[in-house]
Amino acid sequence: MASMQRTPQGPTVWQKCKMGAAMGCGVGLTIGFIFGGYSILRGGAGPRGVLPTLSQYMLSSAATFGFFLAIGSVIRNDSHLSPHLEAARLQMASPMLRTRADGLTLMRSRWDAERRREQH
């Protein structure tokens, strides 16, 4: 009997969205606490008091950061390309330069090729 091999699956789009939103909310709460606390210390709490003002700062920044990080984590795609698409991507990518001399050699060869095209 043949054994079935399972390939490891990455997170789904929904899982990526939830993870990005959770990270964004955590960052937003922290930033809201820092900037809200600074604003309250600098200008006073206002008519509503300290806690409602601070919570408004924290929740609004958490919602904003969570929204944008959720979208960003879904847009970011770490999936592996199929072998023929990976080969095509590597062909189109610029060559890796290791030293300045390699860069100079590549630049001179491109200049020479351009001069030859202009002469013909």
PDB file of C-alpha atoms in Angstrom:
ATOM      1  CA  MET A   1       0.000   0.000   0.000  1.00  0.00           C
ATOM      2  CA  ALA A   2       1.413   3.351  -0.989  1.00  0.00           C
ATOM      3  CA  SER A   3       1.797   5.857   1.780  1.00  0.00           C
ATOM      4  CA  MET A   4       0.463   9.307   1.131  1.00  0.00           C
ATOM      5  CA  GLN A   5       2.917  12.075   1.742  1.00  0.00           C
ATOM      6  CA  ARG A   6       1.503  15.341   2.914  1.00  0.00           C
ATOM      7  CA  THR A   7       3.201  18.556   1.970  1.00  0.00           C
ATOM      8  CA  PRO A   8       3.226  21.225   4.652  1.00  0.00           C
ATOM      9  CA  GLN A   9       0.603  23.843   3.994  1.00  0.00           C
ATOM     10  CA  GLY A  10       1.092  27.504   4.803  1.00  0.00           C
ATOM     11  CA  PRO A  11      -1.490  29.635   6.529  1.00  0.00           C
ATOM     12  CA  THR A  12      -4.684  30.389   4.663  1.00  0.00           C
ATOM     13  CA  VAL A  13      -5.616  33.889   3.566  1.00  0.00           C
ATOM     14  CA  TRP A  14      -8.036  34.209   6.460  1.00  0.00           C
ATOM     15  CA  GLN A  15      -5.386  33.112   8.952  1.00  0.00           C
ATOM     16  CA  LYS A  16      -2.952  35.657   7.486  1.00  0.00           C
ATOM     17  CA  CYS A  17      -5.617  38.346   7.793  1.00  0.00           C
ATOM     18  CA  LYS A  18      -6.341  37.506  11.421  1.00  0.00           C
ATOM     19  CA  MET A  19      -2.657  37.340  12.305  1.00  0.00           C
ATOM     20  CA  GLY A  20      -1.976  40.721  10.676  1.00  0.00           C
ATOM     21  CA  ALA A  21      -4.966  42.290  12.392  1.00  0.00           C
ATOM     22  CA  ALA A  22      -3.886  40.943  15.791  1.00  0.00           C
ATOM     23  CA  MET A  23      -0.346  42.231  15.362  1.00  0.00           C
ATOM     24  CA  GLY A  24      -1.627  45.582  14.115  1.00  0.00           C
ATOM     25  CA  CYS A  25      -3.989  45.920  17.050  1.00  0.00           C
ATOM     26  CA  GLY A  26      -1.180  45.199  19.486  1.00  0.00           C
ATOM     27  CA  VAL A  27       1.054  47.794  17.867  1.00  0.00           C
ATOM     28  CA  GLY A  28      -1.819  50.279  17.671  1.00  0.00           C
ATOM     29  CA  LEU A  29      -2.715  49.874  21.327  1.00  0.00           C
ATOM     30  CA  THR A  30       0.875  50.513  22.296  1.00  0.00           C
ATOM     31  CA  ILE A  31       1.240  53.548  20.048  1.00  0.00           C
ATOM     32  CA  GLY A  32      -2.133  54.862  21.208  1.00  0.00           C
ATOM     33  CA  PHE A  33      -1.071  54.498  24.824  1.00  0.00           C
ATOM     34  CA  ILE A  34       2.195  56.346  24.199  1.00  0.00           C
ATOM     35  CA  PHE A  35       0.781  59.199  22.139  1.00  0.00           C
ATOM     36  CA  GLY A  36      -2.475  59.395  24.096  1.00  0.00           C
ATOM     37  CA  GLY A  37      -0.629  59.517  27.382  1.00  0.00           C
ATOM     38  CA  TYR A  38       1.680  62.207  26.020  1.00  0.00           C
ATOM     39  CA  SER A  39      -1.263  64.215  24.744  1.00  0.00           C
ATOM     40  CA  ILE A  40      -3.075  63.964  28.080  1.00  0.00           C
ATOM     41  CA  LEU A  41       0.033  64.975  30.009  1.00  0.00           C
ATOM     42  CA  ARG A  42       0.702  67.828  27.614  1.00  0.00           C
ATOM     43  CA  GLY A  43      -2.791  69.274  27.151  1.00  0.00           C
ATOM     44  CA  GLY A  44      -4.979  67.768  29.829  1.00  0.00           C
ATOM     45  CA  ALA A  45      -7.652  65.114  29.631  1.00  0.00           C
ATOM     46  CA  GLY A  46     -10.481  67.354  28.513  1.00  0.00           C
ATOM     47  CA  PRO A  47     -14.103  67.276  29.680  1.00  0.00           C
ATOM     48  CA  ARG A  48     -14.475  63.483  29.424  1.00  0.00           C
ATOM     49  CA  GLY A  49     -11.641  62.564  31.756  1.00  0.00           C
ATOM     50  CA  VAL A  50      -8.420  60.646  31.510  1.00  0.00           C
ATOM     51  CA  LEU A  51      -9.611  57.087  30.934  1.00  0.00           C
ATOM     52  CA  PRO A  52     -12.131  57.772  28.141  1.00  0.00           C
ATOM     53  CA  THR A  53      -9.672  60.038  26.348  1.00  0.00           C
ATOM     54  CA  LEU A  54      -6.823  57.541  26.606  1.00  0.00           C
ATOM     55  CA  SER A  55      -9.040  54.649  25.533  1.00  0.00           C
ATOM     56  CA  GLN A  56     -10.219  56.621  22.495  1.00  0.00           C
ATOM     57  CA  TYR A  57      -6.613  57.210  21.429  1.00  0.00           C
ATOM     58  CA  MET A  58      -5.730  53.576  21.975  1.00  0.00           C
ATOM     59  CA  LEU A  59      -8.775  52.094  20.224  1.00  0.00           C
ATOM     60  CA  SER A  60      -8.612  54.383  17.215  1.00  0.00           C
ATOM     61  CA  SER A  61      -4.928  53.704  16.621  1.00  0.00           C
ATOM     62  CA  ALA A  62      -5.470  49.955  17.201  1.00  0.00           C
ATOM     63  CA  ALA A  63      -8.263  49.899  14.617  1.00  0.00           C
ATOM     64  CA  THR A  64      -6.165  51.810  12.094  1.00  0.00           C
ATOM     65  CA  PHE A  65      -3.016  49.727  12.542  1.00  0.00           C
ATOM     66  CA  GLY A  66      -5.014  46.494  12.629  1.00  0.00           C
ATOM     67  CA  PHE A  67      -6.821  47.339   9.395  1.00  0.00           C
ATOM     68  CA  PHE A  68      -3.706  48.201   7.445  1.00  0.00           C
ATOM     69  CA  LEU A  69      -1.577  45.343   8.779  1.00  0.00           C
ATOM     70  CA  ALA A  70      -4.363  42.865   8.024  1.00  0.00           C
ATOM     71  CA  ILE A  71      -4.469  44.049   4.432  1.00  0.00           C
ATOM     72  CA  GLY A  72      -0.683  44.132   4.197  1.00  0.00           C
ATOM     73  CA  SER A  73      -0.254  40.618   5.498  1.00  0.00           C
ATOM     74  CA  VAL A  74      -2.748  39.276   2.958  1.00  0.00           C
ATOM     75  CA  ILE A  75      -1.124  41.153   0.079  1.00  0.00           C
ATOM     76  CA  ARG A  76       2.319  39.868   0.992  1.00  0.00           C
ATOM     77  CA  ASN A  77       2.735  36.553  -0.738  1.00  0.00           C
ATOM     78  CA  ASP A  78       5.406  34.087   0.388  1.00  0.00           C
ATOM     79  CA  SER A  79       4.192  31.216  -1.723  1.00  0.00           C
ATOM     80  CA  HIS A  80       6.726  29.262  -3.731  1.00  0.00           C
ATOM     81  CA  LEU A  81       6.676  29.614  -7.495  1.00  0.00           C
ATOM     82  CA  SER A  82       6.523  26.590  -9.740  1.00  0.00           C
ATOM     83  CA  PRO A  83       9.956  25.538 -11.063  1.00  0.00           C
ATOM     84  CA  HIS A  84       9.480  26.939 -14.573  1.00  0.00           C
ATOM     85  CA  LEU A  85       8.265  30.307 -13.234  1.00  0.00           C
ATOM     86  CA  GLU A  86      11.177  30.450 -10.786  1.00  0.00           C
ATOM     87  CA  ALA A  87      13.614  29.786 -13.646  1.00  0.00           C
ATOM     88  CA  ALA A  88      12.007  32.565 -15.690  1.00  0.00           C
ATOM     89  CA  ARG A  89      12.236  34.954 -12.740  1.00  0.00           C
ATOM     90  CA  LEU A  90      15.915  34.165 -12.266  1.00  0.00           C
ATOM     91  CA  GLN A  91      16.588  34.763 -15.966  1.00  0.00           C
ATOM     92  CA  MET A  92      14.928  38.173 -15.820  1.00  0.00           C
ATOM     93  CA  ALA A  93      16.641  39.204 -12.580  1.00  0.00           C
ATOM     94  CA  SER A  94      19.790  41.262 -12.778  1.00  0.00           C
ATOM     95  CA  PRO A  95      23.022  39.392 -12.073  1.00  0.00           C
ATOM     96  CA  MET A  96      24.458  39.439  -8.581  1.00  0.00           C
ATOM     97  CA  LEU A  97      27.460  41.731  -8.256  1.00  0.00           C
ATOM     98  CA  ARG A  98      30.009  40.569  -5.736  1.00  0.00           C
ATOM     99  CA  THR A  99      32.666  43.272  -6.054  1.00  0.00           C
ATOM    100  CA  ARG A 100      33.148  46.695  -7.598  1.00  0.00           C
ATOM    101  CA  ALA A 101      35.358  45.097 -10.227  1.00  0.00           C
ATOM    102  CA  ASP A 102      32.482  42.824 -11.271  1.00  0.00           C
ATOM    103  CA  GLY A 103      30.230  45.861 -11.560  1.00  0.00           C
ATOM    104  CA  LEU A 104      32.803  47.758 -13.596  1.00  0.00           C
ATOM    105  CA  THR A 105      33.311  44.796 -15.915  1.00  0.00           C
ATOM    106  CA  LEU A 106      29.563  44.422 -16.415  1.00  0.00           C
ATOM    107  CA  MET A 107      29.122  48.147 -17.047  1.00  0.00           C
ATOM    108  CA  ARG A 108      31.967  48.231 -19.598  1.00  0.00           C
ATOM    109  CA  SER A 109      30.572  45.218 -21.442  1.00  0.00           C
ATOM    110  CA  ARG A 110      27.160  46.895 -21.645  1.00  0.00           C
ATOM    111  CA  TRP A 111      28.752  50.120 -22.923  1.00  0.00           C
ATOM    112  CA  ASP A 112      30.671  48.165 -25.560  1.00  0.00           C
ATOM    113  CA  ALA A 113      27.500  46.375 -26.657  1.00  0.00           C
ATOM    114  CA  GLU A 114      25.687  49.705 -26.886  1.00  0.00           C
ATOM    115  CA  ARG A 115      28.503  51.232 -28.974  1.00  0.00           C
ATOM    116  CA  ARG A 116      28.425  48.260 -31.349  1.00  0.00           C
ATOM    117  CA  ARG A 117      24.650  48.680 -31.803  1.00  0.00           C
ATOM    118  CA  GLU A 118      25.044  52.386 -32.541  1.00  0.00           C
ATOM    119  CA  GLN A 119      27.772  51.769 -35.128  1.00  0.00           C
ATOM    120  CA  HIS A 120      25.635  49.313 -37.110  1.00  0.00           C
TER     121      HIS A 120
END
